[in-house]
Coordinates of C-alpha atoms and ligand atoms in Angstrom, one line a residue:
X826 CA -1.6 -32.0 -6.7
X827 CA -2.7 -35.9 -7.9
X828 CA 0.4 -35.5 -9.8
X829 CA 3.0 -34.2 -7.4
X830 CA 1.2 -37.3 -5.0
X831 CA 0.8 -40.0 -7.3
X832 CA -2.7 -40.5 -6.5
X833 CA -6.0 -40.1 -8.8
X834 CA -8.4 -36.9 -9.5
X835 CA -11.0 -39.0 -7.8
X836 CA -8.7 -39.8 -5.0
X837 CA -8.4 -36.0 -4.0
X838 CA -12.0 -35.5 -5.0
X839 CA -13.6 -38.1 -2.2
X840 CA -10.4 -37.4 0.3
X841 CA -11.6 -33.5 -0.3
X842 CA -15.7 -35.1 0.0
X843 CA -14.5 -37.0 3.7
X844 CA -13.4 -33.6 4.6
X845 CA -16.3 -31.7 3.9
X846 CA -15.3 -29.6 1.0
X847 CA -17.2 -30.2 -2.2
X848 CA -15.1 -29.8 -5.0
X849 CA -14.8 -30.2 -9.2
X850 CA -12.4 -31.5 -10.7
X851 CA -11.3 -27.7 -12.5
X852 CA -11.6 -26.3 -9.1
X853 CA -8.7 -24.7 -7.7
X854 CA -7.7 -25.5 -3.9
X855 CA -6.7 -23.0 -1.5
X856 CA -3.3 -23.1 0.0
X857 CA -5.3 -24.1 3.4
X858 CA -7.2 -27.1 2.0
X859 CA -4.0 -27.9 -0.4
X860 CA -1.9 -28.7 3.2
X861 CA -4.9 -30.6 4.6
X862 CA -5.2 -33.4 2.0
X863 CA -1.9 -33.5 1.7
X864 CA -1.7 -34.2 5.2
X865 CA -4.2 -37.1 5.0
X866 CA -2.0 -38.9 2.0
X867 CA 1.0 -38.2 4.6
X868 CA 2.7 -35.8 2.6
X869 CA 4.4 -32.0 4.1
X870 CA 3.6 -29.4 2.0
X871 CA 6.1 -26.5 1.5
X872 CA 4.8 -23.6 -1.0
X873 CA 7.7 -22.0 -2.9
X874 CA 7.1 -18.0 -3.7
X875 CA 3.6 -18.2 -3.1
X876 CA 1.7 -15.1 -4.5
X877 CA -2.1 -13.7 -4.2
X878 CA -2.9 -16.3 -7.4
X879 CA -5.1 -13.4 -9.1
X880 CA -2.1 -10.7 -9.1
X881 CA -0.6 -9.5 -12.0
X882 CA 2.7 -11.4 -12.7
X883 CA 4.8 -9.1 -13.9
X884 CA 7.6 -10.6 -15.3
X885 CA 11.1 -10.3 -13.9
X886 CA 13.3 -10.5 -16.6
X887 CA 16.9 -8.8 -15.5
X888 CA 17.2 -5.7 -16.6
X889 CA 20.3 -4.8 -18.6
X890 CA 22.1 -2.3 -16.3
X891 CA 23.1 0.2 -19.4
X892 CA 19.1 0.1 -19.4
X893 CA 18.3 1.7 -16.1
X894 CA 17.5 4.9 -15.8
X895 CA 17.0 7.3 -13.1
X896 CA 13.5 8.2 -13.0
X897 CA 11.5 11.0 -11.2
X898 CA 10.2 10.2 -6.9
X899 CA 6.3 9.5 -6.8
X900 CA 5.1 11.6 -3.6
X901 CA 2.4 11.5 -1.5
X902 CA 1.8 14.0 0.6
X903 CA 0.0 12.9 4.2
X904 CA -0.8 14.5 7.4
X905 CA -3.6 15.9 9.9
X906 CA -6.9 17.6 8.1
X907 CA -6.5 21.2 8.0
X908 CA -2.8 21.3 8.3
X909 CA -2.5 22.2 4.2
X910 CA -1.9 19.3 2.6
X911 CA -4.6 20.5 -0.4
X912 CA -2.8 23.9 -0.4
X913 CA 0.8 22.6 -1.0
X914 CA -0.5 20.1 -3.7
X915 CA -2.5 23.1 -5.6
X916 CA 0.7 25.5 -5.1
X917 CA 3.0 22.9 -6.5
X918 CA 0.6 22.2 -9.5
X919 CA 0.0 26.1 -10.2
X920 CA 3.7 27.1 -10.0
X921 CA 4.4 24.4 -12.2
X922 CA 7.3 26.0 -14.7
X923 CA 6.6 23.7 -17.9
X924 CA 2.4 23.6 -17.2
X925 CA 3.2 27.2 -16.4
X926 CA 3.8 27.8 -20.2
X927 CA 1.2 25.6 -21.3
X928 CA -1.8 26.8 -19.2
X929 CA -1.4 25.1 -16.2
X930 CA -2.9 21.7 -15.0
X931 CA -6.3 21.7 -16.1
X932 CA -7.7 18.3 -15.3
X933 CA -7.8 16.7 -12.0
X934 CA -6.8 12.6 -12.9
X935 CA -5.6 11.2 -9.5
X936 CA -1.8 12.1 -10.2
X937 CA 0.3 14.9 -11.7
X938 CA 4.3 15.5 -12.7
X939 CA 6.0 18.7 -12.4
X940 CA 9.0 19.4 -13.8
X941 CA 11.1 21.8 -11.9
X942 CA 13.4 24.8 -13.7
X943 CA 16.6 22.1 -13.7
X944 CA 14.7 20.1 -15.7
X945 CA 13.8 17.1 -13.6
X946 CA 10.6 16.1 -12.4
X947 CA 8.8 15.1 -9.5
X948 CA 5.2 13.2 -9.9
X949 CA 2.2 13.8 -7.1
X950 CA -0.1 11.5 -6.4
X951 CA -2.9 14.3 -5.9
X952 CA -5.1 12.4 -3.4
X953 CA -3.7 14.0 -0.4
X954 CA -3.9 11.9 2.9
X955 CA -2.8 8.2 4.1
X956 CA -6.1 6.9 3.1
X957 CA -5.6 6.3 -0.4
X958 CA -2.1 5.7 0.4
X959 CA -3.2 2.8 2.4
X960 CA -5.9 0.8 1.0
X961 CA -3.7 0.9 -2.3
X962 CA -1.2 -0.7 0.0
X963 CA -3.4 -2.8 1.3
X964 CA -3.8 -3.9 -2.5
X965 CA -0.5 -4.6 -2.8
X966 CA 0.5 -1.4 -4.8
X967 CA 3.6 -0.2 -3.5
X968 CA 3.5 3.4 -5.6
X969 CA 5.0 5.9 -3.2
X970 CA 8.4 6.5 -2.9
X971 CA 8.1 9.4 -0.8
X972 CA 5.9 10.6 2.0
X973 CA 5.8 14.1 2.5
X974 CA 4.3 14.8 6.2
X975 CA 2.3 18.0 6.3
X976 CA 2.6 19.6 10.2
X977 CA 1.0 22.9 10.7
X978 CA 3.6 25.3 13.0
X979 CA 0.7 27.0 15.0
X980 CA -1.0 23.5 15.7
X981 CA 1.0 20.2 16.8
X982 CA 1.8 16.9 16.2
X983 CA -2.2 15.5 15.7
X984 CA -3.4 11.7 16.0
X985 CA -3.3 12.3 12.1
X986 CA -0.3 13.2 11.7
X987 CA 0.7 10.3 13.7
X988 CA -1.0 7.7 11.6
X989 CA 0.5 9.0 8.6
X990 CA 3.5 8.4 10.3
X991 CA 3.0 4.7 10.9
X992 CA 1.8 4.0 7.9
X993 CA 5.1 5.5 6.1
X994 CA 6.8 3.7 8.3
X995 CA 5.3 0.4 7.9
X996 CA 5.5 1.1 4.4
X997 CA 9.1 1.7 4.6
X998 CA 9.0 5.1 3.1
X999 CA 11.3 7.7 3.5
X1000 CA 9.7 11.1 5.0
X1001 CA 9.9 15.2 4.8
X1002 CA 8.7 16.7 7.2
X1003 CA 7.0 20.1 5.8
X1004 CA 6.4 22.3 8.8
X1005 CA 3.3 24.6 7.1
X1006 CA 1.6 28.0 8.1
X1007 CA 5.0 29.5 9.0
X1008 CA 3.5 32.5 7.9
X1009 CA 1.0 32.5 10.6
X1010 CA 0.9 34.7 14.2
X1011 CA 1.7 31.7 17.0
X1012 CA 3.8 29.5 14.6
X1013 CA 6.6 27.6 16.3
X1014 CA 8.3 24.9 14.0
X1015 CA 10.4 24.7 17.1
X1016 CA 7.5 23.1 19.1
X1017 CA 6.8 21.2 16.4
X1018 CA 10.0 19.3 16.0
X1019 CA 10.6 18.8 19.3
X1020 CA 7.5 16.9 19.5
X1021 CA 8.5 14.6 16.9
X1022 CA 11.5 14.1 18.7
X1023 CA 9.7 13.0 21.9
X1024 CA 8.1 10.5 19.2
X1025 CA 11.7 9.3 18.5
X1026 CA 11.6 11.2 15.0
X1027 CA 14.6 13.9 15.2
X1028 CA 15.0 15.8 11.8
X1029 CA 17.8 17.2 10.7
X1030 CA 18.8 20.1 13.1
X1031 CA 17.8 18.2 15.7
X1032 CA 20.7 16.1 14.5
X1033 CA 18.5 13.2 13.2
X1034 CA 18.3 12.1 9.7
X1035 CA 14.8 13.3 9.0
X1036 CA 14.3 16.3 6.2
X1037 CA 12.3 18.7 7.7
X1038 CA 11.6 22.4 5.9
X1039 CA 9.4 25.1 7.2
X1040 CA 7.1 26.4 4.7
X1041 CA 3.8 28.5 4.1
X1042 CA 1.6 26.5 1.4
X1043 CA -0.4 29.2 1.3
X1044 CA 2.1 32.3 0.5
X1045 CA 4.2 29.9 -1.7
X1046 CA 7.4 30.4 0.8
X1047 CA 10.2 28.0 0.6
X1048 CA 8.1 25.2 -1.6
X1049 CA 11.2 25.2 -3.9
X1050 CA 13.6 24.4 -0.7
X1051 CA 11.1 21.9 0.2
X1052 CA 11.1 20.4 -4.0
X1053 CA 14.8 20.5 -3.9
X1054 CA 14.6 17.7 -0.3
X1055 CA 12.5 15.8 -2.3
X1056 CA 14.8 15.7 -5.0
X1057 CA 17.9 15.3 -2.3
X1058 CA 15.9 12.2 -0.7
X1059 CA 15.6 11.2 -4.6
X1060 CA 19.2 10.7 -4.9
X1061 CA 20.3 8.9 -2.0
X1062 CA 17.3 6.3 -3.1
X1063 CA 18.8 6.5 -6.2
X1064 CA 15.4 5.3 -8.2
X1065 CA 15.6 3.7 -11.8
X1066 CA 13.5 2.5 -14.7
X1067 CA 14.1 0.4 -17.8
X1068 CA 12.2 2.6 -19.9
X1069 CA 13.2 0.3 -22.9
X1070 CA 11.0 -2.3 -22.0
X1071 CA 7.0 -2.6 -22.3
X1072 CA 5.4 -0.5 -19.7
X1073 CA 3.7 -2.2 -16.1
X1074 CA 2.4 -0.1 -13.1
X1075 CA -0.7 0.9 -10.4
X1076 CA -4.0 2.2 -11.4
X1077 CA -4.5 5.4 -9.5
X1078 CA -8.3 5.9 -10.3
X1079 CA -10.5 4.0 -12.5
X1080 CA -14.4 4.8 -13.7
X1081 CA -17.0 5.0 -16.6
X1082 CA -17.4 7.9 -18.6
X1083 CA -20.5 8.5 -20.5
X1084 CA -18.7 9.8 -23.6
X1085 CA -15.7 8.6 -23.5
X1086 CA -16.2 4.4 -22.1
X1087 CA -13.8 3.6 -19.2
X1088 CA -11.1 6.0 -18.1
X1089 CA -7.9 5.4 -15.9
X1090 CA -5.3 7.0 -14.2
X1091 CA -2.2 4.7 -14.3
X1092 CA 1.0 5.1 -13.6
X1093 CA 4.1 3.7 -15.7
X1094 CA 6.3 2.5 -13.2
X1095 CA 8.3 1.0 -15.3
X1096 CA 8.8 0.3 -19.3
X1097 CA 7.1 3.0 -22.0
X1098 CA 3.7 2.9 -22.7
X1099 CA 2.8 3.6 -26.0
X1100 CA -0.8 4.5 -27.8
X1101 CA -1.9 0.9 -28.9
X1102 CA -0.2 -1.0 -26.6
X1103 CA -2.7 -3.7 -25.3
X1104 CA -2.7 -3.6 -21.6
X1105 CA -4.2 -5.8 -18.8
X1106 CA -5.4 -4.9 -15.6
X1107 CA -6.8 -7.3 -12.7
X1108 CA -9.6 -9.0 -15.2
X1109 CA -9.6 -6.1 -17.5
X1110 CA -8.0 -5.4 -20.6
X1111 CA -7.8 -3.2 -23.8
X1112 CA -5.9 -1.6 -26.7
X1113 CA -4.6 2.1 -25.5
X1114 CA -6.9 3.9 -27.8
X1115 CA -5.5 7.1 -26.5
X1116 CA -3.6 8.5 -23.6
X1117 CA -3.9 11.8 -21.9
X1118 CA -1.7 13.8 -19.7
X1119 CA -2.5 16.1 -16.8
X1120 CA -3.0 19.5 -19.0
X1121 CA -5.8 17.3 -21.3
X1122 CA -2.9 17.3 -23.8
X1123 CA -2.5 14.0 -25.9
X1124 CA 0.5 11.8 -25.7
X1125 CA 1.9 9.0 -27.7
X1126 CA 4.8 7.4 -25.1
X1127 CA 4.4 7.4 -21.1
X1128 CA 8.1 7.2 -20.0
X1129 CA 7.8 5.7 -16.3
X1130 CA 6.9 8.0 -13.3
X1131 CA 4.9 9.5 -15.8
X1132 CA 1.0 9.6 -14.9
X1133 CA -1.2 9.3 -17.4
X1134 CA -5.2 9.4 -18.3
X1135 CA -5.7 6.3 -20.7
X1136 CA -9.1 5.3 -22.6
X1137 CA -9.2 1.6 -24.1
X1138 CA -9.8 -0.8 -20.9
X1139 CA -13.3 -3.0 -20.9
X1140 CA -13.6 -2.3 -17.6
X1141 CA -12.4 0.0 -14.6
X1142 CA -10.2 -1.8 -12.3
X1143 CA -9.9 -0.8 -8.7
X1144 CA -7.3 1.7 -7.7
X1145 CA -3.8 0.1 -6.8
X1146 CA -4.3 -2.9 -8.9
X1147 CA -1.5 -3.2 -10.7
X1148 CA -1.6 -3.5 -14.9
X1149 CA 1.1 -5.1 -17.8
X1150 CA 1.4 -4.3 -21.0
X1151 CA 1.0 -7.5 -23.4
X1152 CA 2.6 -8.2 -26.9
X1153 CA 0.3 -10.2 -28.0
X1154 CA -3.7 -9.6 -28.0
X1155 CA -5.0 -13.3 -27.2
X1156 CA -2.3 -13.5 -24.7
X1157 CA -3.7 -10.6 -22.5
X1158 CA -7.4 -11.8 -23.2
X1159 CA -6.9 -15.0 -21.8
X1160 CA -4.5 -13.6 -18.9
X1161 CA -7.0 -11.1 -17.9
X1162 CA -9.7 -13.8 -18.3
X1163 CA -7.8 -16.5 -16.5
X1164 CA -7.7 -13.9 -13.7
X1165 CA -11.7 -13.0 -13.7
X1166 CA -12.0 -16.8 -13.4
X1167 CA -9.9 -17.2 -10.5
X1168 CA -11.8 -14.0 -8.7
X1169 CA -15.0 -15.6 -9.2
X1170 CA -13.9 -18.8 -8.0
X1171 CA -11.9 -17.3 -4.8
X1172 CA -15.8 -15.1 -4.4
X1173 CA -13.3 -12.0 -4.3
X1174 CA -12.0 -13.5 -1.2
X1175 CA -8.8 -11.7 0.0
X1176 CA -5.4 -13.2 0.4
X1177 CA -5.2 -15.1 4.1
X1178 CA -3.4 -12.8 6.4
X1179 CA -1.9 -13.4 9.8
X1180 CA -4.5 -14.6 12.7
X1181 CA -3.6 -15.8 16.5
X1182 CA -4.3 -19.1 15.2
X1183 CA -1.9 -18.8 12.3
X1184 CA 1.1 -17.8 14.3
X1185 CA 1.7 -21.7 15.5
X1186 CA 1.6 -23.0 12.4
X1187 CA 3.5 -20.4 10.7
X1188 CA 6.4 -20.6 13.0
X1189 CA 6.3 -24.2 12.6
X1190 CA 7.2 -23.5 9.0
X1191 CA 10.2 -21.6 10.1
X1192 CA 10.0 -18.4 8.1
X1193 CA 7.8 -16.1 10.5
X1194 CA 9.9 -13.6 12.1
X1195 CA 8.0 -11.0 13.3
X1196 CA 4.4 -10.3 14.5
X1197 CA 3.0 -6.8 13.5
X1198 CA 0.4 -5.6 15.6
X1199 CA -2.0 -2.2 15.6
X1200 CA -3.3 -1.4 19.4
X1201 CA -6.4 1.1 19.5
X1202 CA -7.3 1.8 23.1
X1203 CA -9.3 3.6 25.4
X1204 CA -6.8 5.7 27.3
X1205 CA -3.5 6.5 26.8
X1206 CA -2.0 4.5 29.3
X1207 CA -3.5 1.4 28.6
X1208 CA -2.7 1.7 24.7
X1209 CA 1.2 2.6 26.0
X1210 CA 1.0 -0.5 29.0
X1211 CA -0.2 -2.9 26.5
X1212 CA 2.4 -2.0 23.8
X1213 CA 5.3 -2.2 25.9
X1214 CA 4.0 -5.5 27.2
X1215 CA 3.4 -7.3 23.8
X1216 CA 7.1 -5.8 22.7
X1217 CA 8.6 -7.6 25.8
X1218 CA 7.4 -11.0 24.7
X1219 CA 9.7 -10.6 21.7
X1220 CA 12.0 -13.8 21.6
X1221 CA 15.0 -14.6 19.7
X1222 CA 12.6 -16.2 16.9
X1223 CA 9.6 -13.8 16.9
X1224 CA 9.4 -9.8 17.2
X1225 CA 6.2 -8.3 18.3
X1226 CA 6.3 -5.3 16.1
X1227 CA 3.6 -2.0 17.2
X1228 CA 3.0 -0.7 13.7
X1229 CA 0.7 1.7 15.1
X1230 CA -1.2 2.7 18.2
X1231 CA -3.3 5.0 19.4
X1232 CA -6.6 6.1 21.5
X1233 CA -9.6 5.8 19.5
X1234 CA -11.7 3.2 18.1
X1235 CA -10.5 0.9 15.3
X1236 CA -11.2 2.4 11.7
X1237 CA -11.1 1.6 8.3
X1238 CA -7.6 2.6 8.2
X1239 CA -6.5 0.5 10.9
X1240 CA -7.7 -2.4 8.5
X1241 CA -6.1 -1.1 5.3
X1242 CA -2.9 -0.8 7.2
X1243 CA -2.9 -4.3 8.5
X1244 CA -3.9 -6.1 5.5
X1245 CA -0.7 -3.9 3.7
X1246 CA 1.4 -5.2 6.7
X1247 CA -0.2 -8.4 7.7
X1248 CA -1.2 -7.2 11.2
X1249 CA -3.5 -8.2 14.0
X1250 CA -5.5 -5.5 15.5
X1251 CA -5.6 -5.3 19.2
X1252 CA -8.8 -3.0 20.7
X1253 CA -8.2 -2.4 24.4
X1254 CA -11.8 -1.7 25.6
X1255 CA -12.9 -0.2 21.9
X1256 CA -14.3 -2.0 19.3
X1257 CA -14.2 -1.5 15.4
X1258 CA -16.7 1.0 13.5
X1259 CA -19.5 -1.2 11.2
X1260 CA -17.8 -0.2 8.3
X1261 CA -14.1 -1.6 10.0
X1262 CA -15.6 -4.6 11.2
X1263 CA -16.8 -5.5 7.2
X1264 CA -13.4 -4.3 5.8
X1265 CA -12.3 -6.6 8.1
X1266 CA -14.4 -9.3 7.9
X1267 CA -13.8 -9.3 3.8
X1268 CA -9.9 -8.6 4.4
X1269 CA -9.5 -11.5 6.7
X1270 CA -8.0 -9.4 9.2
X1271 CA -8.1 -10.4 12.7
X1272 CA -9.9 -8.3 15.5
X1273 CA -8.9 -9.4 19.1
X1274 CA -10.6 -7.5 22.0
X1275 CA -10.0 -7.0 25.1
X1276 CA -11.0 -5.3 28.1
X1277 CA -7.9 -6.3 30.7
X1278 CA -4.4 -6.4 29.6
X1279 CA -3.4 -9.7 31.2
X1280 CA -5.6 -11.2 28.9
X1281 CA -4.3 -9.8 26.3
X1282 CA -0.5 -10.1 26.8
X1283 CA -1.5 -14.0 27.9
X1284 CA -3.4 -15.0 24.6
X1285 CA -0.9 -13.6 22.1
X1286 CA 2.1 -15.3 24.6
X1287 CA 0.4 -18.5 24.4
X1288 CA 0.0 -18.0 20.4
X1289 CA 3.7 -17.1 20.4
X1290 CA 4.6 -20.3 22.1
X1291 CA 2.4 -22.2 19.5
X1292 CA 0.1 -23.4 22.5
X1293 CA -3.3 -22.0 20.9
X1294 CA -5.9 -24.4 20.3
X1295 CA -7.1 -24.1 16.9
X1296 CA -10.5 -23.1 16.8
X1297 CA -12.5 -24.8 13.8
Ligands
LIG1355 P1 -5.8 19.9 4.3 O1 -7.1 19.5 5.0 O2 -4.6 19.3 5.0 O3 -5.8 19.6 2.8 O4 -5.7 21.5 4.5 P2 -6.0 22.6 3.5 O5 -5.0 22.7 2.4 O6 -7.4 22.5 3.0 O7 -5.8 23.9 4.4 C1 -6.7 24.1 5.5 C2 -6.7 25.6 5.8 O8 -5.5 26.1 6.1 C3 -7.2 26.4 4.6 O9 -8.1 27.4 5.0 C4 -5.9 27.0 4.0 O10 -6.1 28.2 3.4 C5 -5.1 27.2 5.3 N1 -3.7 27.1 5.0 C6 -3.0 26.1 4.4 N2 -1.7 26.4 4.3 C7 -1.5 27.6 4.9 C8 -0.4 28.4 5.2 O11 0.8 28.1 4.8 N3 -0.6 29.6 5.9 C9 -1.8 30.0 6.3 N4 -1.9 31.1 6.9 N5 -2.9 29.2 6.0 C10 -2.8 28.0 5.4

């Protein structure tokens, strides 16, 4: 920054002292405190492809097109408790044709591939629910490409089912619908679909574009119709992989084994892992000592979509960090060292996310477009009232965008989902569970709450207009 300015170290150093922040000179400045000196030397600031500073790059290098591949859908399947979502998974995974021959799967590691009798594969992440799904989002992992949405015909569209919902959609994931428990005395998937359709979701015969397919997880009827959507959905998203290349991808699950030192679940998004590749992950690293797949059967190469167990890493990284494979040993030990510094630096401090303060400032800078928002309310019509409201104040230069709403309090979820889609959380007359509150407090998520709506609408109006005093 003295640099880029022309001035002295020492120059920031006391400019940074005047302002309160006590700083080294092998300190790193935040992006914040970066704009503020700045502004005392009179210079504008503009950050160029700005990233989270401790993420993995992962190195963009064009791939040759002769090199891309088509590679198999990652699923995740998501939906209300109870509706089968734990059934399906263990139906596809027992019915598998190739595990079939070889025993079945026998290990549960946080993922699994099955390979259907035309040979092509779909991979499971085996954690069933949006939970996992969003606080890896919330991480920055984007690993699904498909959300299945479990709906059980002799219940109805739940709040559940309705999260998962926005949270695909925020995600922009594609969705199935599997209508489940067909079997079942007082199953209408009729019912069902027309209650999507009063949430503006019409599926296929409804004459929408939605996949839907009426199954019974437990009986093992129609899975393979609902396998062969997936792989429909698969092709019009026409997903590809350089498999050439060394492997990168998302840690599913991470821990310490007592015999064994740290194991992970990763998945090779892209590239081929190999046994002895060194990999790093978030401030870990390691040499692949040896890789296991979902049958507890050793592997040498990990194509990508493929899941994989792994044993090597120093450490266990947390789920939906993302890791890359390194040529060169010293290279990934002072990458993954670089990157424990800058943690312990930044005190694990999360990337800054939108606040009502923020919104001035970063339509000033001319590249905000739209404001995501989550409303939790009381009652239904305050929580519909309000979100029609805040869409209203849309302008031709900011959208108010409802990722979500519902009636309930503000949970952990609600967090996870606005730190994967930089959101403000709007509680109409509820507040946020402890646990919310410190995801929130540690995600930087903002928390506004109100108890009458012309407050609300007002505030975030005046924000939108830039006319917020900064609070400091
Ligand atoms: P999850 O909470 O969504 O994972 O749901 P589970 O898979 O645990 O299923 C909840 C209950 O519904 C269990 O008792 C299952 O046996 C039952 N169930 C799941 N799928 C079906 C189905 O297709 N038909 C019937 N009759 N029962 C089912």
């Amino acid at each position: 920054l003295a640099g880029l300015m022309e001035v002295s170290f020492a120059d920031i150093i006391s400019k940074c002292m005047n302002l309160g922040i006590m700083v080294s000179i092998n300190q790193r400045l935040e992006a914040d405190v970066i704009e503020l000196v700045a502004s005392e030397f009179d210079y504008e600031v503009e950050f160029i492809g700005v990233d989270d500073a401790a993420e993995l790059e992962v190195d963009e290098e064009e791939d040759d097109p002769a090199n891309l591949k088509p590679r198999a859908p990652i699923v995740t399947i998501m939906g209300h408790v109870d509706h089968g979502k734990t059934s399906l998974l263990d139906y596809i995974r027992n019915t598998n044709v190739i595990a079939g021959e070889a025993g079945g799967i026998t290990q549960h590691i946080g993922a699994y591939e099955v390979t259907l009798p035309s040979g092509r594969a779909i991979t499971f992440l085996d954690t069933p629910g949006h939970e996992a799904f969003t606080a890896m989002r919330a991480r920055g992992a984007k690993v699904t490409d498909i959300a299945v949405i479990v709906v059980a015909a002799d219940d109805a569209v739940m709040p559940q089912t309705k999260e998962a919902i926005s949270h695909a959609q925020a995600a922009n994931v594609p969705m199935i619908f599997a209508i489940n428990k067909v079997d079942k005395d007082g199953a209408d998937p009729e019912r069902i679909k027309q209650q999507l359709a009063s949430m503006n979701i019409l599926v296929e015969s409804w004459g929408g574009k939605y996949q839907s397919q009426e199954i019974s997880a437990k009986k093992g009827m129609n899975i393979d119709l609902l396998l062969e959507k997936i792989l429909l959905e698969t092709d019009i998203l026409e997903l590809t992989a350089n498999a050439e290349k060394q492997a990168s991808g998302t840690i599913i699950e991470a821990s310490l084994d007592k015999g064994r030192g740290y194991v992970a679940t990763i998945l090779v998004q892209n590239g081929t892992l190999r046994q002895g590749d060194m990999i790093v992950s978030g401030q870990f690293f390691g040499k692949v000592k040896a890789m296991y797949n979902e049958r507890n059967q050793r592997i040498d190469i990990a194509p990508p979509s493929t899941p994989v167990l792994i044993l090597g890493l120093n450490g266990a990284p947390q789920a939906g960090e993302t890791f890359k494979v390194f040529a060169d040993e010293s290279d990934a030990r002072e990458n993954a060292y670089k990157r424990g510094q800058i943690l312990r630096e930044q005190g694990m401090r999360a990337k800054k996310h939108i606040t009502l303060d923020e919104i001035g400032r970063r339509l000033a800078l001319g590249n905000f477009k739209e404001l995501n928002v989550i409303i939790k309310g009381d009652v239904d019509g305050s929580v519909e009232a309000l979100s029609d409201s805040l869409q209203k104040l849309s302008t031709e230069e900011i959208v108010v965008k409802v990722i979500h709403k519902a009636v309930g309090a503000i949970t952990e979820n609600d967090v996870n989902l606005a730190a994967g889609s930089d959101a403000i959380i709007i509680g109409f007359n509820v507040r946020p569970s402890m646990q919310a509150a410190r995801l929130a407090e540690n995600e930087s998520i903002e928390i506004k709450m109100y108890s009458i709506i012309y407050n609300a609408i007002e505030e975030i109006k005046s924000a939108m207009e830039g006319m917020l005093e900064p609070t400091v």
